[in-house]
Short mmCIF file of C-alpha atoms in Angstrom, two decimals:
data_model
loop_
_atom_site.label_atom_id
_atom_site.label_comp_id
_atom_site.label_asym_id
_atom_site.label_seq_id
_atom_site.Cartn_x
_atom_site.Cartn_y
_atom_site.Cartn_z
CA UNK A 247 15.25 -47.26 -4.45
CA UNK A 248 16.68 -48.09 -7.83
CA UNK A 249 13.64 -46.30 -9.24
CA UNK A 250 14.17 -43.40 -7.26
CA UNK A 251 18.14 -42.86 -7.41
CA UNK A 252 17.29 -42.87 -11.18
CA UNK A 253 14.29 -40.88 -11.63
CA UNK A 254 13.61 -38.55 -8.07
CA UNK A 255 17.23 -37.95 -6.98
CA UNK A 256 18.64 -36.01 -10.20
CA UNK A 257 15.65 -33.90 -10.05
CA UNK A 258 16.45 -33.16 -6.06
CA UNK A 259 19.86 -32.54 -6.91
CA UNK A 260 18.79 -28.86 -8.64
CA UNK A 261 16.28 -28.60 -5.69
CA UNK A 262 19.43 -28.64 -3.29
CA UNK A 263 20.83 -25.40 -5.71
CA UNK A 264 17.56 -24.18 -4.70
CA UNK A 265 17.17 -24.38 -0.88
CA UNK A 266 20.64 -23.52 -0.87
CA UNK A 267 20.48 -20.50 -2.75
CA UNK A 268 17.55 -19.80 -0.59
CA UNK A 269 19.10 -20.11 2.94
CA UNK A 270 21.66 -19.13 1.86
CA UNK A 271 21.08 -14.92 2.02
CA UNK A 272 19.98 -15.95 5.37
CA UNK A 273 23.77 -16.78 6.40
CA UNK A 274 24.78 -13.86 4.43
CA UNK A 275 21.79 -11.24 4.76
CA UNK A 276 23.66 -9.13 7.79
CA UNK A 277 27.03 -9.44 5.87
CA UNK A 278 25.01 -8.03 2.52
CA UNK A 279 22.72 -5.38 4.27
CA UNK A 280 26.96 -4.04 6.16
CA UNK A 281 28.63 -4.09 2.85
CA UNK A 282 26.03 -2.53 0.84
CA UNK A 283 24.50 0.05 3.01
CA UNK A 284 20.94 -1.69 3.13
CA UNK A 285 17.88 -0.95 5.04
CA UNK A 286 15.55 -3.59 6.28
CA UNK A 287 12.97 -2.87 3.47
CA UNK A 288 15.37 -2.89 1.11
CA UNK A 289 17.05 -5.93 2.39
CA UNK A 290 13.97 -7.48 2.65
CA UNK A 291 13.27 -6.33 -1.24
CA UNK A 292 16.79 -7.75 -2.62
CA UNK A 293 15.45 -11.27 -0.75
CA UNK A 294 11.88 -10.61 -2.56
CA UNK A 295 13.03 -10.14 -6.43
CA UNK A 296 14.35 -13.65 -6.24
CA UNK A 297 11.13 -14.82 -5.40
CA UNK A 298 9.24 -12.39 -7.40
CA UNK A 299 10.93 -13.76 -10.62
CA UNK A 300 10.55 -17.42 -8.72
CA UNK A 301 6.51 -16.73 -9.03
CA UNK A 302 6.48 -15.01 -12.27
CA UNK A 303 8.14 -18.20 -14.07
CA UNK A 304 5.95 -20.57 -12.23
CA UNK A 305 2.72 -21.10 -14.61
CA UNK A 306 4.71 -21.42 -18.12
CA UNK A 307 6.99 -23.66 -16.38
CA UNK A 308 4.21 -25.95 -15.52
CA UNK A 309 2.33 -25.45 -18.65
CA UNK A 310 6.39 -26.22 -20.36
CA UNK A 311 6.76 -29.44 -17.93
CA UNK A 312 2.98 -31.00 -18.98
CA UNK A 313 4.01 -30.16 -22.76
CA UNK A 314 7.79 -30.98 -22.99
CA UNK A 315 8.73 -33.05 -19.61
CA UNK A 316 11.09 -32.85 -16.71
CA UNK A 317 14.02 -33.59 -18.37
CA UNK A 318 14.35 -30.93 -20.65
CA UNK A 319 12.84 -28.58 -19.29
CA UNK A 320 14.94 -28.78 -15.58
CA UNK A 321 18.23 -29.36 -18.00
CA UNK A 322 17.36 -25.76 -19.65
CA UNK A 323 16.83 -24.17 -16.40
CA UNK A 324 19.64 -25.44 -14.84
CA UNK A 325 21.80 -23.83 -17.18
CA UNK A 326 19.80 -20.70 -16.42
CA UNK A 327 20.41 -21.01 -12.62
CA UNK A 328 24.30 -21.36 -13.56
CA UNK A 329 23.92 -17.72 -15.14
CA UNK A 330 22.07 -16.32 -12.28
CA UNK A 331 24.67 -17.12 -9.60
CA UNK A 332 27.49 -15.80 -12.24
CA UNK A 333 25.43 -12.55 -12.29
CA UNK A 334 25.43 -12.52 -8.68
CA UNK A 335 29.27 -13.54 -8.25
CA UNK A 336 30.46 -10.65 -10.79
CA UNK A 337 27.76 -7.87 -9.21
CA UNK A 338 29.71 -4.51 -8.39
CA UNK A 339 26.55 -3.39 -6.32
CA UNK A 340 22.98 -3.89 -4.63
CA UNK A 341 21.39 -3.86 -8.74
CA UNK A 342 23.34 -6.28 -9.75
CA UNK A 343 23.05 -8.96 -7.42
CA UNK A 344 19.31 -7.92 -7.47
CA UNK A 345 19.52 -8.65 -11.27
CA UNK A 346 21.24 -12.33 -10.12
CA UNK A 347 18.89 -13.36 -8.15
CA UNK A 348 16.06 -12.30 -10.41
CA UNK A 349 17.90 -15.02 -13.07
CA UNK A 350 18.63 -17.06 -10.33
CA UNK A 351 14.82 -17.69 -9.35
CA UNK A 352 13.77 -17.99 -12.75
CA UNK A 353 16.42 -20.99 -13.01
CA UNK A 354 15.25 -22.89 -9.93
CA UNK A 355 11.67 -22.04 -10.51
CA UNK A 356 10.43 -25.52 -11.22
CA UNK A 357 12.51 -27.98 -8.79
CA UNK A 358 9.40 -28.89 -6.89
CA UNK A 359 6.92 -29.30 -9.70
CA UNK A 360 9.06 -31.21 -11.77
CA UNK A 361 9.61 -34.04 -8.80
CA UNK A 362 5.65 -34.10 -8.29
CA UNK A 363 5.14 -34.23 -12.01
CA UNK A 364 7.52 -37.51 -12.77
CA UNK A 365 6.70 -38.94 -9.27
CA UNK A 366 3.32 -39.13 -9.95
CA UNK A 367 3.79 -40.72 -13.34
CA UNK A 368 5.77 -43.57 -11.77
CA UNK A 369 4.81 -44.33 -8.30
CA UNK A 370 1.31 -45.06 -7.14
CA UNK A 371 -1.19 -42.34 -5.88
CA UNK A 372 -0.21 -43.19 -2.04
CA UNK A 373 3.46 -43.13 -2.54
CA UNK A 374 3.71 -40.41 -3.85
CA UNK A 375 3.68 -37.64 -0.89
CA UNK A 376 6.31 -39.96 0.39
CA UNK A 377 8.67 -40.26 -2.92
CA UNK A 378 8.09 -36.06 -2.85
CA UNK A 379 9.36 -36.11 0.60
CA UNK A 380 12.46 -37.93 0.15
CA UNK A 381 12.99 -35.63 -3.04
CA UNK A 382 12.47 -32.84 -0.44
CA UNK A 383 15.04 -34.25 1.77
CA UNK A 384 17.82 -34.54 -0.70
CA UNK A 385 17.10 -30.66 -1.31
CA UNK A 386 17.10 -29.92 2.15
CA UNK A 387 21.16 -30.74 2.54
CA UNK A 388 21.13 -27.52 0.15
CA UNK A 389 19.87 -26.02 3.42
CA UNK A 390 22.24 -27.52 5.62
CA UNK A 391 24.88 -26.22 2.84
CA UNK A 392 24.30 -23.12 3.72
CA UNK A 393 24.59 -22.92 6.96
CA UNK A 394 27.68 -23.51 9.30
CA UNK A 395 29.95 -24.80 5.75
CA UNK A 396 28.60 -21.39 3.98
CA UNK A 397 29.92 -19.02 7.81
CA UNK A 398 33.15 -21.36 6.83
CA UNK A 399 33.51 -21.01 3.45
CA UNK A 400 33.33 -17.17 3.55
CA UNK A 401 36.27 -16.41 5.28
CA UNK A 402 38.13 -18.17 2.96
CA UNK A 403 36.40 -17.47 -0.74
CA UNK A 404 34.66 -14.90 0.27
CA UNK A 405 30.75 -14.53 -0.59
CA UNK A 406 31.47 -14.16 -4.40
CA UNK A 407 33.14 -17.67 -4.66
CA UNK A 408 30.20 -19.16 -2.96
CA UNK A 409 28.23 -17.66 -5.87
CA UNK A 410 30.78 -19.57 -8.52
CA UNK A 411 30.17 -22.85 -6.35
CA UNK A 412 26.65 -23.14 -6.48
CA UNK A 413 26.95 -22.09 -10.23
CA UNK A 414 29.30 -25.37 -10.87
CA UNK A 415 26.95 -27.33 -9.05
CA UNK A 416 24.14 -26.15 -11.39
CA UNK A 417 25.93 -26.94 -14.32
CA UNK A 418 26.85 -30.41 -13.24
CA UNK A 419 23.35 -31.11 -11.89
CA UNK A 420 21.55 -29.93 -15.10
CA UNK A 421 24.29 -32.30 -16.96
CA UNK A 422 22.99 -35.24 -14.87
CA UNK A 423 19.30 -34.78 -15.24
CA UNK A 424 19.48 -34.69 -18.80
CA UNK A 425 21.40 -38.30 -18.28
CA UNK A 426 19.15 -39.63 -16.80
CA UNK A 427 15.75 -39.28 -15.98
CA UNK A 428 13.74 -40.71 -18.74
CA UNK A 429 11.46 -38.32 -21.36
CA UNK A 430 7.92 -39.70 -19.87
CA UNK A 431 6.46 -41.95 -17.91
CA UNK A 432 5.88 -45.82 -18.14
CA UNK A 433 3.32 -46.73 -20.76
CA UNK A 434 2.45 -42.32 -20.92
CA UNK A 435 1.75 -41.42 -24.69
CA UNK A 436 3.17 -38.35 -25.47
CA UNK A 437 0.81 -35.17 -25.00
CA UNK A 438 -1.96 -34.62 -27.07
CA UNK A 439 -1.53 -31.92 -29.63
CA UNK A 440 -4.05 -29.05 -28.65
CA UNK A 441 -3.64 -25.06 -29.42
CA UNK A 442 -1.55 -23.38 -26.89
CA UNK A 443 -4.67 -21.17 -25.72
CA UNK A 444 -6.35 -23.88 -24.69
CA UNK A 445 -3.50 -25.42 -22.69
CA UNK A 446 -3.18 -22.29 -21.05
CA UNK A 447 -6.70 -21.90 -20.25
CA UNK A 448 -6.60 -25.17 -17.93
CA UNK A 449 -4.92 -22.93 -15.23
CA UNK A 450 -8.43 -21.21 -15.16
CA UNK A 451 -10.40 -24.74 -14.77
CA UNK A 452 -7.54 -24.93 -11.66
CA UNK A 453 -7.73 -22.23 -9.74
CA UNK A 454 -11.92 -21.86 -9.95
CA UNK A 455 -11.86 -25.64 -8.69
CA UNK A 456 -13.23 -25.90 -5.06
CA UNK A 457 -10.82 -28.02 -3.73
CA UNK A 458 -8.23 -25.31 -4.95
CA UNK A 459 -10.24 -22.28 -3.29
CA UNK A 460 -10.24 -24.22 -0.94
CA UNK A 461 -7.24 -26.06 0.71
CA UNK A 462 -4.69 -23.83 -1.65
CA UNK A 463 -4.18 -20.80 0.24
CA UNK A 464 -2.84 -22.71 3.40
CA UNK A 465 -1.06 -24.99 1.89
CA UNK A 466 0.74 -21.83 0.00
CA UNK A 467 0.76 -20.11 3.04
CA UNK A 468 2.71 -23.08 4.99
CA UNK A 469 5.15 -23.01 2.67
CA UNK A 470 5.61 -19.53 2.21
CA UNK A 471 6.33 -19.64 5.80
CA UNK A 472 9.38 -21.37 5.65
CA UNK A 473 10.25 -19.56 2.37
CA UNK A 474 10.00 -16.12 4.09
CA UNK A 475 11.96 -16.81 7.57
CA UNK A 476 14.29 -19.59 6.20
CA UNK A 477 15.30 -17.49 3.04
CA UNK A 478 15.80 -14.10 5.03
CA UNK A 479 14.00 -13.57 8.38
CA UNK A 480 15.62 -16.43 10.40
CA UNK A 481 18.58 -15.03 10.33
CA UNK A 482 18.35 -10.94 11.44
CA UNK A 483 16.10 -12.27 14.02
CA UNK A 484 18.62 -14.85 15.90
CA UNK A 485 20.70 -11.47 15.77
CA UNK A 486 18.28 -8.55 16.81
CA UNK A 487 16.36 -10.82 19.03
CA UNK A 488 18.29 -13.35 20.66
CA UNK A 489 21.12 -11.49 20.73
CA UNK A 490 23.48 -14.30 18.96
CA UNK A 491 26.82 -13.64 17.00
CA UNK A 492 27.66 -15.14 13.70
CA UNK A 493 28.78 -18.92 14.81
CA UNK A 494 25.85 -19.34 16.99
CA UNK A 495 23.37 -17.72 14.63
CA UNK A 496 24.74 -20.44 12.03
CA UNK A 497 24.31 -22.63 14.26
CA UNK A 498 21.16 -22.41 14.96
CA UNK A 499 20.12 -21.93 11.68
CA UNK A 500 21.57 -25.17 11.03
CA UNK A 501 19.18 -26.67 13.41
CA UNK A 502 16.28 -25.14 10.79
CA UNK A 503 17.78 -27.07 8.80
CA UNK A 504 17.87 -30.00 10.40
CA UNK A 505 14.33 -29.35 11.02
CA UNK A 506 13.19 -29.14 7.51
CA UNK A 507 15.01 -32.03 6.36
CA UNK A 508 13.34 -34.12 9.17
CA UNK A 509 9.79 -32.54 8.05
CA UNK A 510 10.44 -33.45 4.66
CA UNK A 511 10.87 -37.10 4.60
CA UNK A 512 8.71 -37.19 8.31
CA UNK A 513 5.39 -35.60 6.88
CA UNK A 514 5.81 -36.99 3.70
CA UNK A 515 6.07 -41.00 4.56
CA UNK A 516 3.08 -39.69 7.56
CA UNK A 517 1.08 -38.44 4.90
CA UNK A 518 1.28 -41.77 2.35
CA UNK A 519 0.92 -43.83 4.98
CA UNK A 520 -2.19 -42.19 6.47
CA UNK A 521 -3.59 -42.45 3.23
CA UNK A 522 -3.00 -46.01 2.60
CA UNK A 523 -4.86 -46.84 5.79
CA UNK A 524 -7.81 -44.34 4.72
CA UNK A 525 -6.95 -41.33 6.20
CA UNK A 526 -7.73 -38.05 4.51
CA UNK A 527 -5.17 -36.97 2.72
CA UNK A 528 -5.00 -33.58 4.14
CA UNK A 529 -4.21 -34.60 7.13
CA UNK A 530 -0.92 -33.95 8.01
CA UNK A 531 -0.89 -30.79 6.40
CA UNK A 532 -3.99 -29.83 8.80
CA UNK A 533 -1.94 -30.97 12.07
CA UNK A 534 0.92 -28.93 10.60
CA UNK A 535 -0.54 -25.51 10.63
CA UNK A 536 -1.34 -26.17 13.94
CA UNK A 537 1.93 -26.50 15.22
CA UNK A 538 3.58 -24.02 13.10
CA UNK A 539 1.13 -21.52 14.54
CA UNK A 540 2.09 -22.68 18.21
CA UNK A 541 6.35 -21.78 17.18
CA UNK A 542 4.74 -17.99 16.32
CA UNK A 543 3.05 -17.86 19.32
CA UNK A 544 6.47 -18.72 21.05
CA UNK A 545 8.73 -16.96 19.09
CA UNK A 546 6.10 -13.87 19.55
CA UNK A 547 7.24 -14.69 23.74
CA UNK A 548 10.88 -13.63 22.20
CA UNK A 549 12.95 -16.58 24.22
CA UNK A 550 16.61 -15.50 24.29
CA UNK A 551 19.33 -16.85 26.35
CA UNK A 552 18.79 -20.83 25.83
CA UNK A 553 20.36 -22.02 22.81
CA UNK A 554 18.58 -25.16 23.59
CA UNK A 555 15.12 -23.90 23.44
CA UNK A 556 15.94 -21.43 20.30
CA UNK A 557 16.74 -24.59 18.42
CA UNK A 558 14.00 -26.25 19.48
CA UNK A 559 11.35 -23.71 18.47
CA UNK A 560 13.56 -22.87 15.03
CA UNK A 561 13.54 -27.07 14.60
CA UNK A 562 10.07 -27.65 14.66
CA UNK A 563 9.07 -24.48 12.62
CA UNK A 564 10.86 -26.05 10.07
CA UNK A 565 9.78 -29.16 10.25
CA UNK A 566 6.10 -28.21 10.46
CA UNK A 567 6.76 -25.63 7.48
CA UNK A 568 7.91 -28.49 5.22
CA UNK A 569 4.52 -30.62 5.25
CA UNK A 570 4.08 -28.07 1.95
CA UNK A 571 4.40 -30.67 -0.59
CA UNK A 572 2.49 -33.19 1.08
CA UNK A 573 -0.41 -30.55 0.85
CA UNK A 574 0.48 -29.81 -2.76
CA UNK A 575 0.08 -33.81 -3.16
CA UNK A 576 -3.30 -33.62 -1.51
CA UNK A 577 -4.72 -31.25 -3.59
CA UNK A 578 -3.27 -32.62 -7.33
CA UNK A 579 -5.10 -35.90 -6.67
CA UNK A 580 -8.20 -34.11 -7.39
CA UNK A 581 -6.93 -33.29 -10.87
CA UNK A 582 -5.60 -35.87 -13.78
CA UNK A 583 -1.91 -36.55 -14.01
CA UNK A 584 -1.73 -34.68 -17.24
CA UNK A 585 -2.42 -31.54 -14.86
CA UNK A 586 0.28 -32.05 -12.66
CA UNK A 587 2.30 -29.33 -13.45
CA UNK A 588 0.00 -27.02 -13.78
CA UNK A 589 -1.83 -27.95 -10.62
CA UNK A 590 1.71 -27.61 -8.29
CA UNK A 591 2.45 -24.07 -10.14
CA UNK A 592 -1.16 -22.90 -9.86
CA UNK A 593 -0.52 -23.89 -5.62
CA UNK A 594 3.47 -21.97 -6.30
CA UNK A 595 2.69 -19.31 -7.74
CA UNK A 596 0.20 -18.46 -4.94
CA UNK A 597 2.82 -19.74 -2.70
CA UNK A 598 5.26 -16.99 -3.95
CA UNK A 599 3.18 -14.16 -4.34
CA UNK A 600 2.89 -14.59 -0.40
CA UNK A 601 6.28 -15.28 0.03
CA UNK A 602 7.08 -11.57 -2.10
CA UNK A 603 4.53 -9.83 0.06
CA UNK A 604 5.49 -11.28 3.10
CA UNK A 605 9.43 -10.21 2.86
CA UNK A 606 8.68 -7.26 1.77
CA UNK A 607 5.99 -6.47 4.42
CA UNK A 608 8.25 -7.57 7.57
CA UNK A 609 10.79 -4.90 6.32
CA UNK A 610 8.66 -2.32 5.98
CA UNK A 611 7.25 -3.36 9.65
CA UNK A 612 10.93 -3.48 10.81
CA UNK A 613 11.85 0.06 9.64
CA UNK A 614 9.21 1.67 11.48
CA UNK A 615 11.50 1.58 14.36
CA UNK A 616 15.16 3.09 14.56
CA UNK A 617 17.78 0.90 13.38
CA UNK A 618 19.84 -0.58 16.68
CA UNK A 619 23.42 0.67 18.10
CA UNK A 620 24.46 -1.91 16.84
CA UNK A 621 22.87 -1.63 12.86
CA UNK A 622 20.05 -4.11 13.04
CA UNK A 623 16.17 -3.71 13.96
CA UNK A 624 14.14 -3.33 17.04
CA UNK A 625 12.86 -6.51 18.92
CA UNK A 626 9.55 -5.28 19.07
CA UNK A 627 8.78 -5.13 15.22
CA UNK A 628 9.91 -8.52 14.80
CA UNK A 629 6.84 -9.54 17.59
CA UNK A 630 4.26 -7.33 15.48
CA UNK A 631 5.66 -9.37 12.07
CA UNK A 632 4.96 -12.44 13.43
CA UNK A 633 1.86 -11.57 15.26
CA UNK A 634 0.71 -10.47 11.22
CA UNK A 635 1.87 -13.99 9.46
CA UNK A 636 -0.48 -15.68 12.87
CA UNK A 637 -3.48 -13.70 11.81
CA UNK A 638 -2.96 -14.48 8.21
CA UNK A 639 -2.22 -18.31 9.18
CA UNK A 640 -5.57 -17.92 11.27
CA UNK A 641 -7.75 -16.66 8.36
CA UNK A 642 -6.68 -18.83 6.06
CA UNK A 643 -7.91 -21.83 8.19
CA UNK A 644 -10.96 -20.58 8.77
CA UNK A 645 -11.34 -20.36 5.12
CA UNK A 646 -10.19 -24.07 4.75
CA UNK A 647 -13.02 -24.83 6.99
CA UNK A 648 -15.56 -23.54 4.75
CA UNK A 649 -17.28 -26.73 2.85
CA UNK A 650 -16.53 -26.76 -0.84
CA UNK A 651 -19.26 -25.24 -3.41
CA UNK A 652 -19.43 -26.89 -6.67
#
């Protein structure tokens, strides 16, 4: 664990900026859309341009962590993710928080493919979907963070000085990565020196691979899952849906939480040990979709009136959601480590693409009926949203089922 509070755990710490940043506009979303005048869509499209700047930095931040390493490269963007939530704490309208969250994504663009990249340099093949998962873990107290303490916070600094927390945090995180975790791995020469083109052109050799074509899209897809409903959906539906006010809303979107963090370090230490006893290493991942696909069928039911239950379902969508990185595990240990990077962004940058479309796409679902009494959306578009992330869930497996062509 020495290994691990050294090398994993400073990287985690700007992946628990990230998931709170994230779930964050969940907690605040209704206060935002009130305050600013905003439609679903456009709601929806604020939520979207942090992820649409998330996807856009992905591939030169892999190609950047294969050529340069974690360490710098997370210490630069850490500073970046300070700026982004100053941005965002300073905005005087919708634009300018847009504009925040734009810098913000870029900032926290790499958290997860920086962990995979220096875990699998140091552990073994089999640990390291487990190592991952505990990284994953550690981030997943960002989502706790902004949950019940953000509904708490508010009242007192108001959504601004939430902003100029998480900035502090990102400053002080990027501080301590550059302190510690080491420049390369044990016994790792340094990269060889090869013309940028041709460093670049490895993300072609990645995505044309069949295990990519393959297993990628739903692997992205379960993560962009959790990225769509934790970072925005979650929260308007608890609302329009199940009818809940803002302490029980928080509440149960602390029990997502809960759920993801479980998932992370659950799936994770399932998939590595699996693997050690000769499982395939897709496995988890595979049961995952499953259940994830069983919590839309559910939530499709619309349950309301049992807090109980609504946690329940809200739990274990998160939890399934977060066997994500032990799929993106799975599929970089049919590339060399020198890939890493560029093998997790290749799988994130499909990840994100989905996640843009997928916000955006449940808004423009949700305004086709009038807004509620009350200012939010009709129950009914919220079953038709899920009902089109099922069918996309449901195509993508049958494409995973196709055999691989060399």
């Amino acid at each position: 664990m020495r290994q691990f509070a050294r090398i994993t755990l400073p990287l985690a710490g700007l992946n628990f900026v990230n998931q709170a940043s994230r779930t964050m506009i969940a907690t605040l979303g209704p206060l935002l859309a009130l305050e600013f005048a905003l439609s679903a869509s456009e709601l929806g499209l604020l939520a979207a341009m942090f992820f649409a700047a998330y996807a856009a930095a992905q591939l030169p931040v892999g190609l950047a962590i294969d050529l340069w390493g974690s360490r710098r490269v997370q210490t630069v963007l850490g500073l970046v993710a300070a700026l982004g939530f100053a941005i965002c704490a300073l905005a005087t309208g919708p634009y300018g928080l847009a504009f925040g969250r734009v810098v913000t994504g870029v900032g926290i663009s790499a958290g997860l493919i920086a962990m995979l990249k220096v875990n699998t340099q140091w552990y073994p093949r089999d640990r390291v979907a487990g190592m991952t998962g505990l990284g994953v873990l550690v981030g997943s107290l960002g989502s706790i963070a902004a949950t019940v303490p953000v509904a708490l916070l508010v009242p007192e600094i108001g959504w601004r000085g939430v902003f100029w927390v998480l900035a502090l945090m990102s400053v002080g995180v990027a501080g301590w990565i550059w302190a510690s975790v080491p420049e390369r791995g044990p016994g790792a020469a340094p990269p060889p020196r090869r013309a940028l083109g041709a460093e670049v052109a490895e993300f072609g050799r990645i995505f044309r691979h069949p295990t990519f074509r393959r297993f990628a899209p739903s692997v992205a897809l379960l993560s962009a899952m959790n990225f769509t409903y934790q970072g925005l959906w979650a929260g308007p539906w608890l609302r329009d849906v199940a009818g809940l006010g803002d302490a029980p809303r928080a509440l149960l979107l602390l029990c997502y939480a809960g759920g993801l963090m479980a998932g992370s370090v659950g799936t994770g230490q399932a998939a590595s040990l699996l693997q050690q006893r000769g499982g395939h290493p897709m496995l988890v991942p595979w049961a995952a979709m499953a259940g994830i696909a069983a919590m839309q069928l559910l939530l499709i039911a619309q349950p309301v009136g049992n807090l109980v239950v609504l946690g329940a379902i809200w739990f274990l969508f998160a939890l399934f959601s977060a066997a994500g990185p032990a799929g993106y595990a799975a599929i970089g240990q049919r590339f060399s480590a020198e890939l890493a990077g560029r093998v997790a962004t290749a799988i994130n940058v499909t990840m994100l693409v989905l996640v843009f479309l997928l916000q955006n796409a449940i808004g423009w679902i949700l305004d086709l009926w009038p807004r509620t009494g009350s200012g939010g959306w009709n129950a009914a578009g919220y079953g038709w949203a899920l009902a089109m992330t099922l069918a996309l869930q449901v195509a993508a497996a049958l494409r995973m089922l196709r055999p691989e062509k060399v």
